[in-house]
Amino acid sequence: ANELDREQLATNLAERTRGQARLVSPAEALARLASQLGEAGRSLSALGENPLPWTIELHLSESSRDLHALKALAEKTLSVDIVQDVDFGEEAVGRLDTFQRALKISATLAFGLVFLTTIVVVAATLQLAIFARRDEIEIQKLVGATHRFIRVPFLLEGTLQGLLGSALALAAIYGTVRWIENDRSRLFELALIDGQLHANWPRMLLELIVLGGMLGLSGSALAVRRFL
């Protein structure tokens, strides 16, 4: 492939995947290989001719990183005349994809269990609080208080409990993420990208606040409804 063909292919790949394509020359690839081999890399200097070809390294956007999209991209790229081989670590990506799907299913089941448990715990806690204030509630009714007026403080209390739980959960998640990033045992190395766990903190904060408030409100509404 001449220089124009190489640059055009790299540009097309970058545009098609909305990623970043980088051309790697044979000399750069050989130097990188020698560096990776360490002491054994010196033996590469005995090669009379550089056997490595021109390559294109493609950094994909998040939307193009699932297994099916990678396979389709590899097949389409391999059909180009000047392309000899395409490698995206299919076996490793396949295992990661299976692991990710299993993890999502487990997380969904765990979330449903925790969701129901939280509602029950909040409802039971507020039922005890309502029972302890039954005399006050009876007096409020006698002087003309409506059910809505009586419910509001308990609903607010449940919502605040949910928000407090969200704050504690976020603190626990933040501490866990920092511990994993600073872990020196290399136990979580597979989950790290450039030494970090890339989390969308603003989105996570919003989700936790909304879910925590909804859980607290649902539990308190259930408790107050049963009592009143």
Short mmCIF file of C-alpha atoms in Angstrom, two decimals:
data_model
loop_
_atom_site.label_atom_id
_atom_site.label_comp_id
_atom_site.label_asym_id
_atom_site.label_seq_id
_atom_site.Cartn_x
_atom_site.Cartn_y
_atom_site.Cartn_z
CA ALA A 1 0.00 0.00 0.00
CA ASN A 2 1.28 3.45 -0.83
CA GLU A 3 1.17 6.38 1.54
CA LEU A 4 -2.09 7.77 0.14
CA ASP A 5 -3.87 4.40 0.51
CA ARG A 6 -2.70 4.03 4.10
CA GLU A 7 -3.80 7.51 5.13
CA GLN A 8 -7.14 7.17 3.35
CA LEU A 9 -7.88 3.86 5.07
CA ALA A 10 -6.98 5.29 8.47
CA THR A 11 -9.22 8.31 7.86
CA ASN A 12 -12.13 6.13 6.71
CA LEU A 13 -11.84 3.87 9.76
CA ALA A 14 -11.76 6.84 12.12
CA GLU A 15 -14.81 8.43 10.49
CA ARG A 16 -16.78 5.17 10.33
CA THR A 17 -16.25 4.33 14.01
CA ARG A 18 -16.04 7.89 15.37
CA GLY A 19 -12.76 6.85 16.90
CA GLN A 20 -9.09 7.71 16.45
CA ALA A 21 -6.81 5.98 13.94
CA ARG A 22 -3.03 6.09 14.12
CA LEU A 23 -0.56 4.85 11.52
CA VAL A 24 2.39 2.89 12.89
CA SER A 25 5.41 2.49 10.64
CA PRO A 26 7.45 -0.75 10.53
CA ALA A 27 10.40 1.04 12.15
CA GLU A 28 8.26 2.29 15.04
CA ALA A 29 6.69 -1.14 15.49
CA LEU A 30 10.12 -2.81 15.60
CA ALA A 31 11.41 -0.29 18.13
CA ARG A 32 8.33 -0.87 20.28
CA LEU A 33 8.81 -4.64 20.08
CA ALA A 34 12.45 -4.33 21.08
CA SER A 35 11.45 -2.19 24.06
CA GLN A 36 8.82 -4.72 25.17
CA LEU A 37 11.26 -7.62 24.94
CA GLY A 38 13.80 -5.88 27.18
CA GLU A 39 17.24 -7.52 27.09
CA ALA A 40 16.06 -10.01 24.48
CA GLY A 41 15.16 -7.11 22.20
CA ARG A 42 18.80 -6.62 21.30
CA SER A 43 18.66 -9.73 19.14
CA LEU A 44 16.30 -7.91 16.75
CA SER A 45 19.22 -5.81 15.56
CA ALA A 46 20.53 -8.92 13.78
CA LEU A 47 17.58 -8.87 11.39
CA GLY A 48 18.69 -7.89 7.94
CA GLU A 49 15.30 -6.56 6.97
CA ASN A 50 12.38 -5.31 9.04
CA PRO A 51 9.63 -7.98 8.69
CA LEU A 52 6.89 -5.90 10.29
CA PRO A 53 4.24 -4.25 8.07
CA TRP A 54 2.54 -0.89 8.29
CA THR A 55 -0.29 -1.05 10.81
CA ILE A 56 -3.24 1.08 11.85
CA GLU A 57 -4.10 1.25 15.53
CA LEU A 58 -7.75 2.14 16.02
CA HIS A 59 -9.09 3.54 19.29
CA LEU A 60 -12.85 3.02 19.18
CA SER A 61 -15.66 5.06 20.67
CA GLU A 62 -17.76 3.43 23.41
CA SER A 63 -20.66 2.72 21.03
CA SER A 64 -18.41 0.52 18.85
CA ARG A 65 -16.82 -1.61 21.55
CA ASP A 66 -19.31 -4.48 21.86
CA LEU A 67 -18.39 -7.87 20.43
CA HIS A 68 -20.82 -7.87 17.49
CA ALA A 69 -19.77 -4.40 16.35
CA LEU A 70 -16.10 -5.39 16.57
CA LYS A 71 -16.66 -8.56 14.52
CA ALA A 72 -18.56 -6.65 11.84
CA LEU A 73 -15.86 -3.98 11.68
CA ALA A 74 -13.09 -6.58 11.45
CA GLU A 75 -14.82 -8.46 8.61
CA LYS A 76 -15.52 -5.29 6.66
CA THR A 77 -11.96 -4.01 7.12
CA LEU A 78 -10.48 -7.35 6.16
CA SER A 79 -12.30 -7.18 2.84
CA VAL A 80 -10.18 -4.16 1.83
CA ASP A 81 -7.49 -5.21 -0.66
CA ILE A 82 -4.54 -3.66 1.16
CA VAL A 83 -5.45 -5.20 4.54
CA GLN A 84 -3.68 -8.46 5.39
CA ASP A 85 -4.96 -9.04 8.93
CA VAL A 86 -7.24 -7.53 11.60
CA ASP A 87 -6.77 -8.26 15.29
CA PHE A 88 -8.95 -7.10 18.16
CA GLY A 89 -8.32 -9.93 20.63
CA GLU A 90 -11.55 -11.72 19.74
CA GLU A 91 -11.14 -14.54 22.27
CA ALA A 92 -10.40 -12.19 25.17
CA VAL A 93 -13.17 -9.78 24.15
CA GLY A 94 -15.62 -12.70 23.90
CA ARG A 95 -14.79 -13.82 27.44
CA LEU A 96 -15.12 -10.29 28.75
CA ASP A 97 -18.46 -9.90 26.97
CA THR A 98 -19.79 -13.10 28.58
CA PHE A 99 -18.51 -12.00 31.98
CA GLN A 100 -20.09 -8.57 31.55
CA ARG A 101 -23.49 -10.01 30.65
CA ALA A 102 -23.39 -12.36 33.66
CA LEU A 103 -22.39 -9.44 35.87
CA LYS A 104 -25.29 -7.32 34.59
CA ILE A 105 -27.82 -10.09 35.27
CA SER A 106 -26.42 -10.62 38.78
CA ALA A 107 -26.45 -6.89 39.46
CA THR A 108 -30.06 -6.58 38.28
CA LEU A 109 -31.19 -9.42 40.56
CA ALA A 110 -29.25 -7.97 43.49
CA PHE A 111 -30.72 -4.53 42.83
CA GLY A 112 -34.27 -5.91 42.84
CA LEU A 113 -33.65 -7.75 46.11
CA VAL A 114 -32.10 -4.71 47.79
CA PHE A 115 -34.88 -2.47 46.43
CA LEU A 116 -37.63 -4.60 47.99
CA THR A 117 -35.69 -5.09 51.22
CA THR A 118 -35.14 -1.36 51.59
CA ILE A 119 -38.83 -0.58 51.14
CA VAL A 120 -39.76 -3.18 53.77
CA VAL A 121 -37.15 -1.88 56.23
CA VAL A 122 -38.20 1.75 55.78
CA ALA A 123 -41.88 0.82 56.08
CA ALA A 124 -41.27 -1.21 59.25
CA THR A 125 -39.18 1.57 60.81
CA LEU A 126 -41.80 4.20 60.13
CA GLN A 127 -44.60 1.95 61.35
CA LEU A 128 -42.81 1.81 64.69
CA ALA A 129 -42.46 5.60 64.65
CA ILE A 130 -46.15 6.02 63.80
CA PHE A 131 -47.16 3.56 66.52
CA ALA A 132 -45.05 5.45 69.07
CA ARG A 133 -46.88 8.68 68.13
CA ARG A 134 -50.36 7.19 67.98
CA ASP A 135 -51.61 9.38 70.82
CA GLU A 136 -50.42 12.54 69.06
CA ILE A 137 -52.04 11.37 65.81
CA GLU A 138 -55.31 10.69 67.62
CA ILE A 139 -55.29 14.20 69.11
CA GLN A 140 -54.58 15.69 65.67
CA LYS A 141 -57.59 13.83 64.28
CA LEU A 142 -59.80 15.03 67.12
CA VAL A 143 -58.95 18.67 66.40
CA GLY A 144 -59.73 18.24 62.69
CA ALA A 145 -56.40 17.34 61.05
CA THR A 146 -56.77 15.64 57.69
CA HIS A 147 -55.00 12.43 56.73
CA ARG A 148 -52.85 14.38 54.29
CA PHE A 149 -51.70 16.74 57.06
CA ILE A 150 -50.80 13.76 59.26
CA ARG A 151 -49.02 11.90 56.43
CA VAL A 152 -46.69 14.68 55.27
CA PRO A 153 -44.17 14.61 58.20
CA PHE A 154 -43.80 10.84 57.92
CA LEU A 155 -43.39 11.00 54.14
CA LEU A 156 -40.70 13.65 54.58
CA GLU A 157 -38.98 11.53 57.21
CA GLY A 158 -38.92 8.51 54.91
CA THR A 159 -37.60 10.59 52.01
CA LEU A 160 -34.83 12.01 54.20
CA GLN A 161 -33.90 8.49 55.31
CA GLY A 162 -33.62 7.49 51.66
CA LEU A 163 -31.45 10.50 50.83
CA LEU A 164 -29.21 9.79 53.81
CA GLY A 165 -28.83 6.21 52.61
CA SER A 166 -27.88 7.51 49.15
CA ALA A 167 -25.19 9.73 50.66
CA LEU A 168 -23.75 6.81 52.64
CA ALA A 169 -23.85 4.59 49.53
CA LEU A 170 -22.04 7.21 47.44
CA ALA A 171 -19.37 7.60 50.13
CA ALA A 172 -18.92 3.80 50.24
CA ILE A 173 -18.65 3.59 46.44
CA TYR A 174 -16.14 6.45 46.31
CA GLY A 175 -14.01 4.87 49.03
CA THR A 176 -14.11 1.46 47.30
CA VAL A 177 -13.12 2.96 43.93
CA ARG A 178 -10.17 4.80 45.46
CA TRP A 179 -9.09 1.66 47.33
CA ILE A 180 -9.19 -0.38 44.10
CA GLU A 181 -7.20 2.29 42.22
CA ASN A 182 -4.55 2.39 44.98
CA ASP A 183 -4.42 -1.40 45.39
CA ARG A 184 -0.90 -2.70 44.82
CA SER A 185 -1.78 -6.40 44.66
CA ARG A 186 -2.82 -6.11 40.96
CA LEU A 187 -6.03 -7.97 41.86
CA PHE A 188 -8.24 -5.50 40.00
CA GLU A 189 -5.84 -4.69 37.17
CA LEU A 190 -8.24 -6.02 34.53
CA ALA A 191 -10.91 -3.47 35.51
CA LEU A 192 -8.55 -0.48 35.40
CA ILE A 193 -7.93 1.77 32.41
CA ASP A 194 -4.74 3.81 32.74
CA GLY A 195 -4.74 2.98 36.45
CA GLN A 196 -8.28 4.28 37.03
CA LEU A 197 -11.87 3.09 37.27
CA HIS A 198 -13.63 5.51 34.98
CA ALA A 199 -16.96 6.31 36.70
CA ASN A 200 -19.54 8.89 35.67
CA TRP A 201 -19.79 10.55 39.09
CA PRO A 202 -22.41 13.24 38.23
CA ARG A 203 -24.73 10.62 36.72
CA MET A 204 -24.16 8.25 39.64
CA LEU A 205 -24.90 11.04 42.14
CA LEU A 206 -28.14 11.93 40.37
CA GLU A 207 -29.25 8.30 40.13
CA LEU A 208 -28.52 7.63 43.80
CA ILE A 209 -30.37 10.75 44.95
CA VAL A 210 -33.44 9.98 42.83
CA LEU A 211 -33.52 6.27 43.74
CA GLY A 212 -32.85 6.91 47.42
CA GLY A 213 -35.61 9.50 47.63
CA MET A 214 -38.04 7.21 45.78
CA LEU A 215 -37.22 4.25 48.02
CA GLY A 216 -37.70 6.29 51.20
CA LEU A 217 -40.91 7.86 49.93
CA SER A 218 -42.34 4.50 48.79
CA GLY A 219 -41.57 2.83 52.11
CA SER A 220 -43.00 5.67 54.16
CA ALA A 221 -46.12 5.89 51.97
CA LEU A 222 -46.69 2.16 52.46
CA ALA A 223 -46.29 2.42 56.22
CA VAL A 224 -48.56 5.46 56.60
CA ARG A 225 -51.21 4.00 54.33
CA ARG A 226 -51.41 0.79 56.34
CA PHE A 227 -51.62 2.67 59.65
CA LEU A 228 -54.14 5.30 58.57
#
